[in-house]
Amino acid sequence: MNLFTLMRIELLKLRKSRSVTVGLVSLVFFVLLMVWGFYSYAMRQTGGDSIFRVAVETGYFNGLLFSLYSLYFAFNFVMPVVVVMVAGAQISGETHSGTLRAILSRPVGRARLLLSKFLVTVLYTWLVMAAFISFNLLLGFFLVGWGDLGLYPGPLGLVDEPGSIAQNIALARFGLATLSGSWSLVTLAAVAFFFSVLFDTPVISVTAAVLVYFILTVIGRVEFFSEIKPYFFTTDMDFWRLVFKPQIPWRELAYSASRCGIYVFSLLVASVLIFERKDITT
Amino acid sequence: MRCASSESMTSLPFDVLLATENLTKKFGRRTAVDGLSLEVHRGDVFGFLGPNGAGKSTTMRMILGLVHPTAGSVRIGGMDTACSRRELLARVGAVVEAPGFYHHLSGWENLRIFSALGGGASDAQIAEAIGVVGLLGREHDRVGTYSHGMRQRLGIAQALLPEPELILLDEPGDGLDPRSNLEIRRLIRRLADERQLTIFLSSHFLHEVEQLCNRVGILNHGRLLYQGSVADLLTQELHLRLGVDRIGEVRRFLQSIEGVRILLEEPRALTLRLQAVDPAWLNARLVAQGFHVHEIRTVKETLESVFLRLTGEEAAA
């Protein structure tokens, strides 16, 4: 059984999975709430005479800035859950439903099965990221149009002074963000995947991964814990935003991306070692 | 589990399709399977009997490589599964405990997936397997809408794909109503008769095994108590039903005779187990003692009584 065939089977299962549907619906719901939120903010700021455009400090919202904010908020709170829901159920879901013993009763290598599942999870993460960014950009374009991407000091933490990125370059940066963002999320997916091998029920593995992510994210944001922050994988995951800096700090980006890669590789190797030795007793 | 070299393994007769040698599994300090050596011959419908927790499922899981043995080996067609697991599993179909399926996919899609994992099956082969288990017309419905019996039959269809020599079925009648259970039994019998498949069947339904199997293995507390033909097992011991008066005195008298054991006492009859004791000789002794024997006949043991006797004896020991 070659890896490609296994991946095709995994994709078929994933395509019809309810977790994927729930995840995608929740992302669409999130974007629609963001639109509603921005719209009501604009109405309030302009006394009701604006449809959507509104001054934000010194610049204006447009479809690109809307997409960036939507991506930023989704990335911190929604995307991790959407990815973990799938990654954390890859093995534990099969164990829980009894399909893992049916699969492994077939002439399938355990390491190969694990690898195929992980590669499909990576592909899924990239697709979710790409679809989310595309959806935001298109929605932003149809609602308010594009333009240069305005950057302001604030929650994004990208600039100290207001600035902007030209529209075409900004669109390319969104393209880059699909890669940096999905690579960053794959780190969390690897954590969830590891728990999925460790535990026999998807609820536990998904919850464990979400808890680890949120605990480390919260602790990492506390100023006086800055000494321990560099040891958290969540700190490195933040590198995805660097592609939206006016000048991309490639060295810093490569450093964090490599550290994420090391986390992913280590977790994957640990997952394979555990899975190879695991007795399937459920 | 280390792969045993071919030199270190004893050779097996060609007709032995599945063999375990000193197979052992320990979970921590608990020994689930203890030095199990079994042989399943080609064409056998082999019943693997044992009470709950005897180690049947663990044994099946070790055969399939789901559970790693602590010691011992499993051979299929003479080859060690630790050396050629994937190659050997391509020749095996299995349903371990309740068949696991993707409930959000149809029966057809599930069979397509599981057969692909085993090397792939054509649409015609899938349709044939569905026909054999009697699920035609429902194959495109989601498995989530299937009854327990239908899932069990789909499990057997899955085990039939693509073309196994050996089928392992773990408690196939478990949780089924009597009609579904009967259908599954007929299906297994048909598969053995028409396709000449070797079937290894674990169960604690003794009448099911008695009707289906030509050979059995009886397991208790992880240890093998018996393996051999069902016919041999049922004629191993002579049981005698004795109709007598003065039952108390007869009981006391019989207890003094070596090789006689009272299995059941009724108001005017006793059921005895005889070992190396001739019924005619026993009858003569009773008559000589002045007892009135109004009935004497041999009683055929059932698999259930043998099973209870063997597992009971072990518990007593």
XYZ file of C-alpha atoms in Angstrom:
599
model
C 0.000 0.000 0.000
C 1.726 3.185 -1.134
C 1.562 6.513 0.619
C -0.359 8.159 -2.198
C -3.197 5.606 -2.032
C -3.391 5.965 1.735
C -3.569 9.745 1.378
C -6.349 9.452 -1.176
C -8.330 7.295 1.253
C -7.708 9.766 4.061
C -8.849 12.632 1.858
C -12.057 10.791 0.991
C -12.787 10.270 4.693
C -11.937 13.869 5.507
C -14.049 15.268 2.687
C -17.171 13.751 4.208
C -16.221 14.297 7.819
C -18.545 16.302 10.049
C -15.626 17.949 11.851
C -14.587 19.547 8.576
C -18.108 20.800 7.905
C -18.457 22.164 11.434
C -15.042 23.823 11.201
C -15.721 25.481 7.856
C -19.203 26.633 8.871
C -17.793 28.150 12.058
C -15.162 30.035 10.043
C -17.808 31.433 7.695
C -19.922 32.369 10.706
C -16.906 34.104 12.231
C -16.272 36.153 9.082
C -19.932 37.162 8.846
C -19.814 38.316 12.475
C -16.669 40.288 11.671
C -18.480 41.992 8.770
C -21.421 42.797 11.006
C -19.059 44.088 13.708
C -17.161 46.341 11.327
C -20.367 47.566 9.743
C -21.950 48.549 13.076
C -18.667 50.171 14.142
C -18.647 52.212 10.927
C -22.275 53.225 11.393
C -21.548 54.350 14.922
C -18.414 56.272 13.992
C -20.056 58.101 11.076
C -23.427 58.713 12.631
C -25.073 56.348 10.202
C -24.065 57.976 6.925
C -21.392 55.447 6.011
C -22.124 52.094 4.494
C -18.937 50.380 5.538
C -15.965 52.729 5.244
C -14.787 54.257 8.407
C -11.724 56.149 9.516
C -9.476 54.139 11.766
C -7.031 56.480 13.348
C -5.382 58.047 10.279
C -6.455 55.720 7.515
C -9.433 53.851 6.143
C -10.657 50.319 6.315
C -10.735 48.526 3.022
C -11.115 44.929 1.953
C -7.453 44.163 2.640
C -7.368 45.606 6.133
C -10.636 43.874 6.911
C -9.064 40.596 5.770
C -5.966 41.179 7.864
C -7.963 41.870 11.036
C -10.285 38.958 10.361
C -7.291 36.703 9.845
C -5.569 37.977 12.974
C -8.543 37.356 15.268
C -9.433 34.058 13.630
C -5.868 32.870 13.830
C -5.666 33.363 17.559
C -8.968 31.847 18.562
C -10.896 30.071 15.815
C -8.387 28.560 13.397
C -6.507 26.629 16.108
C -9.735 24.941 17.187
C -10.744 24.202 13.590
C -7.380 22.579 12.882
C -7.170 20.743 16.204
C -10.667 19.296 15.724
C -9.372 17.401 12.708
C -5.747 16.762 13.721
C -6.649 15.647 17.246
C -9.121 13.063 15.970
C -6.903 11.503 13.310
C -5.922 8.427 15.323
C -8.042 8.687 18.470
C -11.178 9.113 16.338
C -10.374 5.892 14.486
C -9.552 4.155 17.770
C -12.793 5.292 19.352
C -14.981 4.235 16.433
C -13.256 0.856 16.083
C -12.063 1.575 12.557
C -8.405 1.620 13.599
C -8.418 -2.100 14.369
C -10.143 -2.727 11.038
C -7.478 -0.657 9.242
C -4.563 -2.261 11.044
C -5.993 -5.731 10.435
C -5.188 -4.958 6.814
C -1.714 -5.051 5.297
C -0.971 -1.452 6.193
C 2.217 -0.248 7.867
C 1.599 1.780 10.995
C 4.250 4.417 10.276
C 2.979 4.843 6.745
C -0.599 5.181 7.936
C 0.467 7.805 10.446
C 2.483 9.699 7.888
C -0.376 9.709 5.389
C -2.738 11.023 8.025
C -0.309 13.718 9.026
C 0.308 14.817 5.432
C -3.436 15.028 4.861
C -3.724 17.102 8.040
C -1.035 19.446 6.694
C -2.895 19.697 3.395
C -6.159 20.338 5.213
C -4.530 23.073 7.299
C -3.201 24.788 4.209
C -6.574 24.495 2.446
C -8.396 25.952 5.451
C -5.920 28.819 5.605
C -6.071 29.480 1.859
C -9.866 29.233 1.754
C -10.240 31.529 4.751
C -7.937 34.202 3.325
C -9.550 33.958 -0.120
C -13.038 34.220 1.353
C -12.097 37.302 3.358
C -10.402 38.966 0.415
C -13.331 38.321 -1.888
C -15.876 39.448 0.670
C -13.789 42.558 1.390
C -13.499 43.270 -2.310
C -17.230 43.024 -2.946
C -18.202 45.003 0.151
C -15.707 47.853 0.109
C -13.098 47.125 -2.545
C -9.391 46.746 -2.084
C -6.622 49.357 -2.005
C -3.357 49.719 -0.203
C -3.079 47.818 3.044
C -2.975 50.318 5.888
C -0.892 49.311 8.898
C -1.421 50.898 12.286
C 0.103 50.462 15.713
C -2.293 48.401 17.723
C -3.258 44.801 18.373
C -1.465 43.468 15.305
C 1.845 44.790 16.613
C 3.293 45.043 13.112
C 4.401 48.683 13.059
C 5.226 51.432 15.533
C 4.160 54.172 13.138
C 1.233 54.121 10.702
C 2.229 53.004 7.243
C 0.942 51.048 4.274
C 1.760 48.343 1.750
C 0.772 48.778 -1.893
C -2.213 46.696 -2.984
C -0.341 44.294 -5.280
C 2.396 43.672 -2.750
C -0.202 43.267 -0.023
C -2.029 40.640 -2.075
C 1.232 38.760 -2.495
C 1.733 39.016 1.267
C -1.655 37.375 1.780
C -0.425 34.626 -0.515
C 2.649 34.260 1.679
C 0.431 34.250 4.755
C -1.302 31.099 3.506
C 2.089 29.394 3.773
C 3.382 30.988 6.976
C -0.011 30.699 8.655
C -0.529 27.079 7.721
C 3.049 26.170 8.722
C 2.458 27.856 12.048
C -0.832 25.989 12.543
C 0.806 22.707 11.556
C 2.879 23.052 14.753
C -0.314 22.975 16.776
C -1.695 20.240 14.519
C 1.394 18.153 15.376
C 0.688 18.612 19.089
C -2.923 17.529 18.566
C -1.757 14.633 16.397
C 0.594 13.481 19.146
C -2.250 13.543 21.687
C -4.370 11.678 19.182
C -1.860 8.815 19.257
C -1.579 8.986 23.021
C -5.284 8.985 23.913
C -8.074 6.701 22.742
C -10.914 9.204 22.604
C -11.005 12.231 20.315
C -12.682 14.434 22.931
C -9.701 14.012 25.242
C -7.029 14.484 22.586
C -8.721 17.552 21.069
C -9.407 19.093 24.475
C -5.846 18.430 25.638
C -4.369 20.123 22.564
C -6.714 23.125 22.816
C -5.931 23.485 26.524
C -2.174 23.330 25.955
C -2.469 25.939 23.218
C -4.584 28.363 25.227
C -2.596 27.926 28.440
C 0.702 28.621 26.696
C -0.796 31.501 24.708
C -2.199 33.155 27.838
C 0.945 32.609 29.923
C 3.056 33.828 26.993
C 1.174 37.112 26.923
C 1.774 37.953 30.551
C 4.525 40.578 30.634
C 6.355 39.317 33.708
C 6.564 35.766 32.377
C 8.714 36.926 29.459
C 11.671 34.821 30.657
C 9.879 31.558 29.967
C 8.030 32.694 26.858
C 10.760 31.643 24.375
C 10.303 28.020 25.465
C 6.683 27.894 24.306
C 5.888 26.667 20.825
C 3.050 29.194 20.754
C 5.639 31.992 20.789
C 7.230 30.643 17.635
C 3.819 30.112 16.045
C 3.367 33.862 16.034
C 5.856 34.199 13.174
C 3.112 34.007 10.541
C 2.304 37.721 11.029
C 5.816 38.829 10.044
C 4.883 38.611 6.356
C 2.687 41.681 6.885
C 5.510 43.902 8.144
C 6.447 46.622 5.635
C 9.885 44.969 5.365
C 9.682 41.236 5.967
C 12.308 40.248 8.578
C 13.340 37.097 6.725
C 15.961 36.026 9.231
C 13.536 36.211 12.156
C 10.867 34.512 10.079
C 13.192 31.683 9.049
C 14.347 31.214 12.648
C 10.820 30.842 14.041
C 9.668 28.758 11.083
C 12.630 26.418 11.629
C 11.853 26.097 15.315
C 8.262 25.245 14.407
C 9.662 22.678 11.974
C 11.734 21.130 14.745
C 8.639 20.902 16.970
C 6.673 19.290 14.148
C 9.409 16.800 13.293
C 10.007 15.845 16.937
C 6.325 15.369 17.648
C 5.881 13.336 14.487
C 8.806 11.055 15.320
C 7.484 10.626 18.890
C 4.025 9.828 17.499
C 5.435 7.179 15.160
C 7.520 5.576 17.912
C 4.565 5.400 20.294
C 2.140 4.232 17.630
C 4.459 1.469 16.408
C 4.611 0.035 19.930
C 1.011 0.619 20.889
C -1.304 -2.314 21.531
C -4.688 -1.744 19.922
C -6.929 -3.075 22.655
C -10.046 -0.950 22.230
C 8.199 -8.838 18.661
C 11.352 -10.109 17.032
C 11.144 -11.987 13.775
C 12.147 -15.622 14.282
C 14.583 -16.997 11.735
C 13.295 -19.827 9.599
C 15.995 -22.161 10.999
C 14.772 -21.649 14.549
C 11.178 -22.520 13.675
C 9.836 -26.018 13.624
C 8.318 -26.953 10.285
C 4.577 -27.270 10.064
C 2.535 -29.655 7.956
C 1.178 -28.003 4.809
C -2.407 -28.378 5.944
C -1.800 -26.144 8.961
C -2.788 -22.661 7.838
C -2.607 -20.835 11.147
C -0.412 -21.773 14.069
C 0.553 -20.070 17.284
C 3.534 -21.264 19.266
C 3.814 -20.539 22.949
C 1.964 -17.291 22.360
C 1.940 -15.151 25.479
C 0.684 -11.691 26.300
C 1.127 -9.900 29.569
C -0.482 -6.556 30.355
C 1.595 -5.377 33.281
C 1.425 -8.175 35.841
C -1.690 -9.746 34.374
C -1.182 -12.609 31.930
C -3.952 -12.439 29.350
C -2.685 -15.301 27.169
C -0.328 -17.897 28.546
C 1.814 -20.064 26.260
C -0.893 -20.718 23.700
C -0.052 -23.225 20.969
C -2.852 -23.673 18.471
C -3.152 -25.185 15.031
C -5.878 -24.367 12.552
C -5.983 -26.565 9.471
C -6.908 -25.495 5.969
C -10.678 -25.747 5.508
C -11.376 -25.804 9.225
C -14.188 -23.925 10.810
C -12.339 -23.589 14.067
C -14.269 -22.530 17.138
C -12.278 -20.648 19.710
C -14.173 -20.957 22.949
C -13.763 -19.381 26.298
C -15.627 -17.397 28.900
C -15.440 -13.602 28.899
C -11.923 -12.466 29.684
C -10.389 -15.824 28.730
C -8.031 -14.167 26.247
C -9.835 -14.921 22.967
C -9.865 -11.359 21.633
C -6.284 -10.751 22.742
C -5.229 -13.882 20.852
C -7.045 -12.714 17.730
C -5.470 -9.290 18.031
C -2.034 -10.884 18.324
C -2.702 -12.957 15.212
C -3.565 -9.749 13.353
C -0.655 -7.760 14.774
C -2.911 -5.335 16.659
C -1.395 -6.443 19.955
C 2.296 -7.234 20.270
C 2.956 -10.632 21.891
C 5.163 -10.719 24.973
C 6.510 -14.073 23.793
C 5.813 -16.720 21.177
C 4.959 -16.498 17.527
C 2.108 -16.576 15.049
C 2.507 -18.304 11.718
C 0.217 -18.135 8.740
C 0.957 -20.592 5.960
C 4.192 -21.465 7.751
C 5.504 -17.877 7.739
C 6.073 -15.850 10.871
C 3.757 -12.812 10.974
C 6.466 -10.846 12.780
C 8.637 -11.217 9.655
C 6.049 -10.730 6.898
C 3.064 -9.145 8.562
C 1.795 -7.163 5.593
C 2.249 -9.958 3.098
C 0.415 -12.398 5.354
C -2.386 -10.050 6.322
C -3.211 -9.682 2.637
C -4.394 -13.301 2.889
C -6.554 -12.693 5.953
C -9.963 -11.104 6.417
C -11.052 -10.204 9.916
C -13.799 -8.777 12.043
C -12.508 -8.116 15.528
C -15.264 -7.474 18.076
C -17.937 -5.080 16.743
C -17.061 -4.227 13.151
C -15.793 -0.644 12.923
C -17.092 1.471 10.071
C -17.308 5.106 9.076
C -20.906 5.824 9.923
C -21.084 8.932 7.782
C -20.111 6.933 4.679
C -22.186 4.386 2.807
C -21.653 0.640 3.069
C -20.235 0.680 -0.449
C -17.773 3.480 0.361
C -16.663 1.659 3.484
C -16.018 -1.509 1.520
C -14.180 0.481 -1.122
C -11.910 1.981 1.576
C -11.187 -1.231 3.460
C -10.637 -3.277 0.319
C -8.248 -0.593 -0.968
C -6.253 -1.035 2.236
C -6.022 -4.733 1.447
C -4.830 -4.272 -2.105
C -8.037 -3.186 -3.820
C -11.158 -4.883 -5.098
C -13.124 -4.293 -8.283
C -16.698 -3.001 -8.247
C -17.802 -6.490 -9.253
C -16.018 -8.027 -6.260
C -17.562 -5.479 -3.896
C -21.012 -6.074 -5.373
C -20.507 -9.822 -5.017
C -19.484 -9.511 -1.366
C -22.534 -7.343 -0.703
C -24.706 -9.937 -2.410
C -23.203 -12.796 -0.404
C -24.034 -11.119 2.899
C -27.497 -10.089 1.705
C -27.141 -6.324 1.777
C -28.042 -5.605 -1.835
C -30.276 -2.542 -2.060
C -28.844 -0.990 1.090
C -25.214 -0.659 0.008
C -25.490 3.038 -0.816
C -27.147 3.979 2.477
C -25.041 5.475 5.230
C -23.758 2.845 7.650
C -25.146 4.995 10.467
C -28.621 3.915 9.352
C -27.793 0.165 9.494
C -29.009 -2.143 12.235
C -26.491 -4.043 14.356
C -27.090 -7.204 12.341
C -26.556 -5.371 9.055
C -23.274 -3.943 10.323
C -22.206 -7.414 11.357
C -22.959 -8.652 7.846
C -21.158 -5.690 6.315
C -18.229 -6.625 8.553
C -18.188 -10.091 7.017
C -18.399 -8.564 3.527
C -15.404 -6.417 4.437
C -13.519 -9.502 5.592
C -14.271 -11.220 2.273
C -12.500 -8.529 0.259
C -10.399 -8.856 -1.740
C -9.800 -12.659 -1.581
C -8.758 -14.049 1.790
C -7.797 -17.635 2.577
C -8.432 -17.232 6.268
C -11.204 -15.327 8.006
C -11.082 -14.388 11.659
C -14.435 -13.603 13.243
C -14.559 -12.428 16.809
C -17.936 -13.100 18.457
C -19.929 -12.719 15.214
C -23.242 -13.438 16.946
C -22.681 -11.070 19.831
C -25.585 -8.716 20.488
C -27.724 -10.088 17.671
C -31.339 -11.167 17.945
C -31.999 -14.909 17.342
C -33.025 -14.423 13.712
C -29.970 -12.327 12.822
C -27.790 -14.766 14.703
C -29.195 -17.648 12.673
C -28.604 -15.721 9.440
C -24.986 -15.071 10.397
C -24.483 -18.749 11.247
C -25.922 -19.801 7.887
C -23.717 -17.274 6.150
C -20.579 -18.580 7.842
C -21.505 -22.167 7.023
C -22.108 -21.193 3.388
C -18.752 -19.423 3.170
C -16.981 -22.469 4.510
C -18.844 -24.888 2.237
C -18.959 -22.914 -0.998
C -15.700 -20.973 -0.863
C -13.612 -23.470 1.080
C -12.455 -20.691 3.392
C -10.708 -21.435 6.631
C -12.646 -19.741 9.400
C -11.367 -19.013 12.865
C -14.320 -18.089 14.982
C -14.324 -16.985 18.575
C -17.505 -17.274 20.521
C -19.056 -17.963 23.855
C -22.248 -19.233 22.226
C -21.599 -22.939 22.549
C -24.520 -24.165 20.478
C -23.338 -21.867 17.687
C -19.890 -23.430 17.750
C -21.284 -26.943 18.022
C -23.371 -26.387 14.892
C -20.718 -24.588 12.866
C -17.298 -25.900 13.764
C -15.435 -29.101 13.042
C -12.595 -28.269 15.437
C -12.409 -26.257 18.614
C -9.947 -24.803 21.056
C -11.063 -24.078 24.596
C -9.336 -21.301 26.431
C -9.685 -20.283 30.056
C -7.635 -17.744 31.965
C -5.366 -17.460 28.938
C -4.517 -21.186 28.908
C -5.573 -23.729 26.330
C -7.593 -26.520 27.915
C -8.399 -28.456 24.780
C -7.902 -28.406 21.042
C -9.141 -30.966 18.616
C -12.240 -32.092 16.800
C -15.672 -31.426 18.222
C -16.568 -35.098 17.707
C -13.563 -36.275 19.762
C -14.322 -33.803 22.479
C -17.891 -35.002 22.807
C -16.932 -38.686 23.023
C -14.034 -38.287 25.416
C -16.055 -39.357 28.399
C -18.959 -41.624 28.966
C -21.948 -40.198 30.755
C -24.538 -42.539 32.143
C -28.049 -41.876 33.349
C -29.072 -44.275 36.064
C -32.673 -44.614 37.281
C -32.653 -46.148 40.791
C -34.577 -46.244 44.061
C -32.972 -45.586 47.480
C -30.998 -42.800 45.919
C -29.031 -41.905 49.056
C -27.700 -45.434 49.495
C -26.840 -45.709 45.797
C -24.973 -42.417 45.987
C -22.910 -43.611 48.919
C -22.172 -46.900 47.176
C -21.120 -45.211 43.914
C -18.852 -42.807 45.756
C -16.810 -45.798 46.881
C -16.101 -46.888 43.282
C -13.065 -45.422 41.593
C -13.722 -43.863 38.146
C -17.309 -42.927 38.910
C -18.308 -39.351 39.512
C -21.835 -38.115 40.154
C -22.614 -35.109 37.991
C -26.288 -34.651 38.723
C -28.642 -36.023 41.360
C -32.400 -36.071 40.801
C -35.080 -37.667 43.085
C -35.037 -41.010 41.231
C -32.043 -40.734 38.929
C -28.335 -39.960 38.840
C -26.154 -38.758 35.966
C -22.654 -40.210 36.221
C -19.340 -39.662 34.546
C -17.454 -42.900 34.002
C -13.755 -43.176 33.465
C -12.550 -46.692 32.620
C -15.674 -48.180 34.136
C -17.881 -50.497 32.111
C -21.611 -49.647 32.437
C -22.569 -53.361 32.356
C -20.155 -54.122 35.173
C -21.530 -51.212 37.170
C -25.098 -52.387 36.573
C -24.176 -55.899 37.782
C -22.571 -54.482 40.935
C -25.656 -52.415 41.708
C -27.975 -55.355 41.216
C -25.692 -57.570 43.329
C -25.965 -54.969 46.082
C -29.743 -55.320 45.916
C -30.533 -51.993 44.262
C -33.390 -51.849 41.780
C -32.136 -50.305 38.532
C -35.121 -49.267 36.412
C -33.217 -47.180 33.827
C -29.695 -47.233 32.480
C -28.613 -45.384 29.340
C -25.627 -43.467 28.024
C -26.047 -39.731 27.634
C -24.385 -37.737 24.889
C -22.407 -34.820 26.212
C -23.069 -31.426 24.718
C -20.355 -28.938 23.998
C -21.861 -26.809 26.716
C -21.481 -29.526 29.345
C -17.922 -30.289 28.214
C -17.066 -26.611 28.273
C -18.524 -26.131 31.726
C -16.780 -29.254 32.940
C -13.375 -28.243 31.577
C -13.540 -24.642 32.729
C -15.097 -25.705 36.028
C -12.400 -28.306 36.635
C -9.738 -25.734 35.964
C -11.355 -23.311 38.358
C -11.577 -26.043 41.005
C -7.919 -26.972 40.448
